[in-house]
PDB file of C-alpha atoms in Angstrom:
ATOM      1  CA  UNK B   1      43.395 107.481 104.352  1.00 89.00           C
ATOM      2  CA  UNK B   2      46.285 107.419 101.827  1.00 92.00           C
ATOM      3  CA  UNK B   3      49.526 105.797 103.058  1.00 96.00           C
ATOM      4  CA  UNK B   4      53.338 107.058 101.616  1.00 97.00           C
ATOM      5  CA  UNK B   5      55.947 104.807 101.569  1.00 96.00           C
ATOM      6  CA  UNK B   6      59.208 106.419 100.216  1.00 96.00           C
ATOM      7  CA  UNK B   7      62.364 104.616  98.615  1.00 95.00           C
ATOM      8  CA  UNK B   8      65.718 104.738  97.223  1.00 96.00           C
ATOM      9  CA  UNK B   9      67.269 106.999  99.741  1.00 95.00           C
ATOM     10  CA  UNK B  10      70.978 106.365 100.697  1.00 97.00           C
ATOM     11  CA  UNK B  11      74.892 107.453 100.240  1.00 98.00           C
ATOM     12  CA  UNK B  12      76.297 109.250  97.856  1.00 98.00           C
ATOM     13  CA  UNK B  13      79.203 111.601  96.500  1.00 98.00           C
ATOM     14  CA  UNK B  14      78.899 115.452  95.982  1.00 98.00           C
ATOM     15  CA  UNK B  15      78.489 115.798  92.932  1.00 97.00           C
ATOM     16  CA  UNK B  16      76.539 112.304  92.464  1.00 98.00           C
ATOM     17  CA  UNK B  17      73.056 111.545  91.392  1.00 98.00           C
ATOM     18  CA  UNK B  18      70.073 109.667  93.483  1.00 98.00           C
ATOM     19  CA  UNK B  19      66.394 108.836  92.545  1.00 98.00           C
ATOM     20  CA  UNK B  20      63.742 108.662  95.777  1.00 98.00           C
ATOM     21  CA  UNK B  21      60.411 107.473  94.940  1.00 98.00           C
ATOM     22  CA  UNK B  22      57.086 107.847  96.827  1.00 98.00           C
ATOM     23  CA  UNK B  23      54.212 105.361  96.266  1.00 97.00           C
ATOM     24  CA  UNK B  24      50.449 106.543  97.275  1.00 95.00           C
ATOM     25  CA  UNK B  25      48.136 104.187  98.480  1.00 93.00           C
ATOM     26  CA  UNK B  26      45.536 106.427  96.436  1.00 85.00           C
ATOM     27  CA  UNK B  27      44.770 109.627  95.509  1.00 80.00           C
ATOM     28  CA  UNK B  28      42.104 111.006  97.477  1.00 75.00           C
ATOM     29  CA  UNK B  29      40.711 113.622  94.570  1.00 77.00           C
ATOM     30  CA  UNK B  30      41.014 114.890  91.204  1.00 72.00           C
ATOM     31  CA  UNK B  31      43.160 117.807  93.108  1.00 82.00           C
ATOM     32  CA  UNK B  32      45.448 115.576  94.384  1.00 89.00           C
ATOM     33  CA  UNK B  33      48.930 117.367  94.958  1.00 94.00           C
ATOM     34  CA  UNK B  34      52.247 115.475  96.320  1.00 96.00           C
ATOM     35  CA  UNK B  35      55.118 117.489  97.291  1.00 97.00           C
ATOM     36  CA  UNK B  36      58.809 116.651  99.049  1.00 98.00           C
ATOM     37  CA  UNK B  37      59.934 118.300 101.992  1.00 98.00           C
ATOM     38  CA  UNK B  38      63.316 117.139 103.782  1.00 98.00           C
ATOM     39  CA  UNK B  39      64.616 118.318 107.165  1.00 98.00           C
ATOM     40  CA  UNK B  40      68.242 118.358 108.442  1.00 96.00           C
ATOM     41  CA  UNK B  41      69.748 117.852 111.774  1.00 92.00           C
ATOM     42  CA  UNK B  42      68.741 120.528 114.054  1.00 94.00           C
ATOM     43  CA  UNK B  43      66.913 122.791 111.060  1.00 96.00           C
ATOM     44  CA  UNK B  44      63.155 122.890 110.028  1.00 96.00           C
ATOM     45  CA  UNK B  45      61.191 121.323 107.624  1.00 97.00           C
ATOM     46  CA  UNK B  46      61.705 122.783 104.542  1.00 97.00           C
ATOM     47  CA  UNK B  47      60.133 122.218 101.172  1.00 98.00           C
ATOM     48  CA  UNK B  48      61.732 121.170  98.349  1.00 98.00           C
ATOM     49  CA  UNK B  49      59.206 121.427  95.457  1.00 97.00           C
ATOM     50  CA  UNK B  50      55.672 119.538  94.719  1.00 97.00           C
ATOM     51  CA  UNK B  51      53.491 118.388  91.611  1.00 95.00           C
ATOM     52  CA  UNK B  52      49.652 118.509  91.058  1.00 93.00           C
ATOM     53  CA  UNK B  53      48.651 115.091  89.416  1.00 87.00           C
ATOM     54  CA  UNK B  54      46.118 117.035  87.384  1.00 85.00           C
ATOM     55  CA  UNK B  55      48.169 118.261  84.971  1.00 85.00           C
ATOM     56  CA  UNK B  56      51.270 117.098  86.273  1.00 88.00           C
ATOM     57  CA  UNK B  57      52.496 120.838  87.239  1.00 92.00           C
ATOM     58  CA  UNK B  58      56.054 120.946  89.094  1.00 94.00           C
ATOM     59  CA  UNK B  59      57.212 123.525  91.348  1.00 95.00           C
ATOM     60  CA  UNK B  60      60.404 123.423  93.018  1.00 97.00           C
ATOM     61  CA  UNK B  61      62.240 125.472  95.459  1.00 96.00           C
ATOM     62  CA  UNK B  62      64.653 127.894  94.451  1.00 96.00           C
ATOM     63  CA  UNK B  63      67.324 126.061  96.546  1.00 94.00           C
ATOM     64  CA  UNK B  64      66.899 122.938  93.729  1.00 96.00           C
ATOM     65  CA  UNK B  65      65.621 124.397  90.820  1.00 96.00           C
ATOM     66  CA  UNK B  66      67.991 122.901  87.856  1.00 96.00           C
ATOM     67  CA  UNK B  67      69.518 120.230  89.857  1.00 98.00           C
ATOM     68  CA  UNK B  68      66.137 118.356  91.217  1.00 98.00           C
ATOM     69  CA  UNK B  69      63.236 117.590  89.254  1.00 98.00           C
ATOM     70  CA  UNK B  70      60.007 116.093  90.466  1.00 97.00           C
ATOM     71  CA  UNK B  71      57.837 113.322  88.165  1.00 95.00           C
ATOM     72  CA  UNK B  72      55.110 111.256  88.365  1.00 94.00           C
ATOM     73  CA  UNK B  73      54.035 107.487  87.304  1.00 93.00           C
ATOM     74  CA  UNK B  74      50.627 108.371  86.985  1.00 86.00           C
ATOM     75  CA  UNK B  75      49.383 104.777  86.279  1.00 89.00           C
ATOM     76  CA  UNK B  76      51.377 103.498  89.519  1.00 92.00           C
ATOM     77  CA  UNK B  77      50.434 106.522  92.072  1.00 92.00           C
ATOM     78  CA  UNK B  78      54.113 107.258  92.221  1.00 95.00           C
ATOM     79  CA  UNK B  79      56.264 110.230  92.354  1.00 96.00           C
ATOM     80  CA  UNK B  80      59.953 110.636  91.825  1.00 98.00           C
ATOM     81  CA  UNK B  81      62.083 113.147  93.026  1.00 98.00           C
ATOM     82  CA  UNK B  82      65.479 113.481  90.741  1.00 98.00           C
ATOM     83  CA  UNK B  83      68.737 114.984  92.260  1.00 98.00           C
ATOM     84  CA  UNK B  84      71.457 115.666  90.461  1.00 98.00           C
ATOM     85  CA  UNK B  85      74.432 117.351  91.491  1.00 98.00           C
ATOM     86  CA  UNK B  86      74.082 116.503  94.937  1.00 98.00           C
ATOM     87  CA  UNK B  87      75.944 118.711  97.838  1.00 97.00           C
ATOM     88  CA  UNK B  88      76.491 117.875 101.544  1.00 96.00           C
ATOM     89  CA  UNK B  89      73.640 120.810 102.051  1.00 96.00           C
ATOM     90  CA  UNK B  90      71.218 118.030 100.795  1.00 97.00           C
ATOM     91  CA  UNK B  91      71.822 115.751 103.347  1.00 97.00           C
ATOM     92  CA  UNK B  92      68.539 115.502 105.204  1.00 98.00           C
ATOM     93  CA  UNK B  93      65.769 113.080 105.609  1.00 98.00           C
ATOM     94  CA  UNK B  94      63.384 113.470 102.740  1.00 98.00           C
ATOM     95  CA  UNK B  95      59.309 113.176 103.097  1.00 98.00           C
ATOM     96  CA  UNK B  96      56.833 112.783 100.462  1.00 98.00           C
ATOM     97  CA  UNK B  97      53.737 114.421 101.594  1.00 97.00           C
ATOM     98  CA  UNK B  98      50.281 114.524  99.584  1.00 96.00           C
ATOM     99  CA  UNK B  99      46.782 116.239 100.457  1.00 93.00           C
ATOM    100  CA  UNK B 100      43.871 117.567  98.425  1.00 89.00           C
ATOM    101  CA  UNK B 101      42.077 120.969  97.485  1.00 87.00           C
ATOM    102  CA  UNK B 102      45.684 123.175  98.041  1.00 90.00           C
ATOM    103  CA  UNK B 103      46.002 126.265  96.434  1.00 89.00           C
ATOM    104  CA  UNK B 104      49.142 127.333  94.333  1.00 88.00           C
ATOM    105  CA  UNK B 105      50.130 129.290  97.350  1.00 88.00           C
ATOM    106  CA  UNK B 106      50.424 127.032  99.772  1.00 92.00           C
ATOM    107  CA  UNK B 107      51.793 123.985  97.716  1.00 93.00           C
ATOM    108  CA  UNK B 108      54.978 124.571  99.777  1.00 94.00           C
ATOM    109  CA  UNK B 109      53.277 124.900 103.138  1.00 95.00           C
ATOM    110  CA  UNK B 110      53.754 121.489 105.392  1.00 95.00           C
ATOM    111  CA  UNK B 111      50.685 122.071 106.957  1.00 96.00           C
ATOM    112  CA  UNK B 112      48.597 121.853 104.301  1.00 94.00           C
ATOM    113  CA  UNK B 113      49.562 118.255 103.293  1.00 96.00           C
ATOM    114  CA  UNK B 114      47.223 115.119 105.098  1.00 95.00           C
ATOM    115  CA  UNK B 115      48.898 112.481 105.197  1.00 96.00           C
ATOM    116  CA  UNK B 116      53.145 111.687 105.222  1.00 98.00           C
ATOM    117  CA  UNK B 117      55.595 109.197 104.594  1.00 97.00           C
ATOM    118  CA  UNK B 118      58.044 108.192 107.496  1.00 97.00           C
ATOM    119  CA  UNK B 119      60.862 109.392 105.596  1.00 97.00           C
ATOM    120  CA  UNK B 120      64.086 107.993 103.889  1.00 97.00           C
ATOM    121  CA  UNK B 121      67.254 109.290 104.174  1.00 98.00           C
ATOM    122  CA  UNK B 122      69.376 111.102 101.919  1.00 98.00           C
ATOM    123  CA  UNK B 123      73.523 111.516 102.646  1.00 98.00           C
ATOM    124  CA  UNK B 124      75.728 113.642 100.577  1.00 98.00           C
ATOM    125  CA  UNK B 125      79.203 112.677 101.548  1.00 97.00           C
ATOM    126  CA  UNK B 126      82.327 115.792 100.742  1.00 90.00           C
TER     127      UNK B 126
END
């Protein structure tokens, strides 16, 4: 089992800035991938983007790219997710997910993450 445990969630202006962080118990193999996903009110989950710890590859969604960024603490099991210039369309609650043995393809499929976080939540205010 690996356990999640986000942080740093919270308020903040459009335009603003806010750093969530996602501790893993472990990592489960040497093709250990983490990703974020966040889901609004009433809308599915939807992925935001997702880094292989091998390597430390980043993909993000096109819906982020050049205003989130994804990083890792690889000595501390812990991934970061950036966001910078927030907009009330990023209001949702974010959750770190992490699994093993996923394919580039499917890095921004929910269903091929294990194990998830309970979630921390992320306001944009207009």
């Amino acid at each position: 089992q690996v356990q999640l445990v986000e942080s740093g969630g919270g308020l903040v202006q459009t335009g603003g800035s806010l750093r969530i962080s996602c501790v893993a118990s472990r990592r489960s193999s040497n093709n250990f991938a983490m990703a974020w996903f966040r889901q609004a009110p009433g809308k599915e989950r939807e992925f935001v983007g997702a880094i292989r710890w091998s390597g430390g590859h980043t993909y993000h969604a096109d819906s982020v790219k050049g205003r989130f960024s994804i990083s890792r603490d690889n000595a501390k099991n812990t991934m970061f997710l950036q966001m910078n210039s927030l907009k009330p369309e990023d209001t949702a609650v974010y959750y770190c997910a992490a699994g093993s043995g996923i394919i580039l393809s499917s890095l921004s499929s929910a269903r091929q993450y294990a194990y998830w976080g309970q979630g921390t939540q992320v306001t944009v205010s207009s």
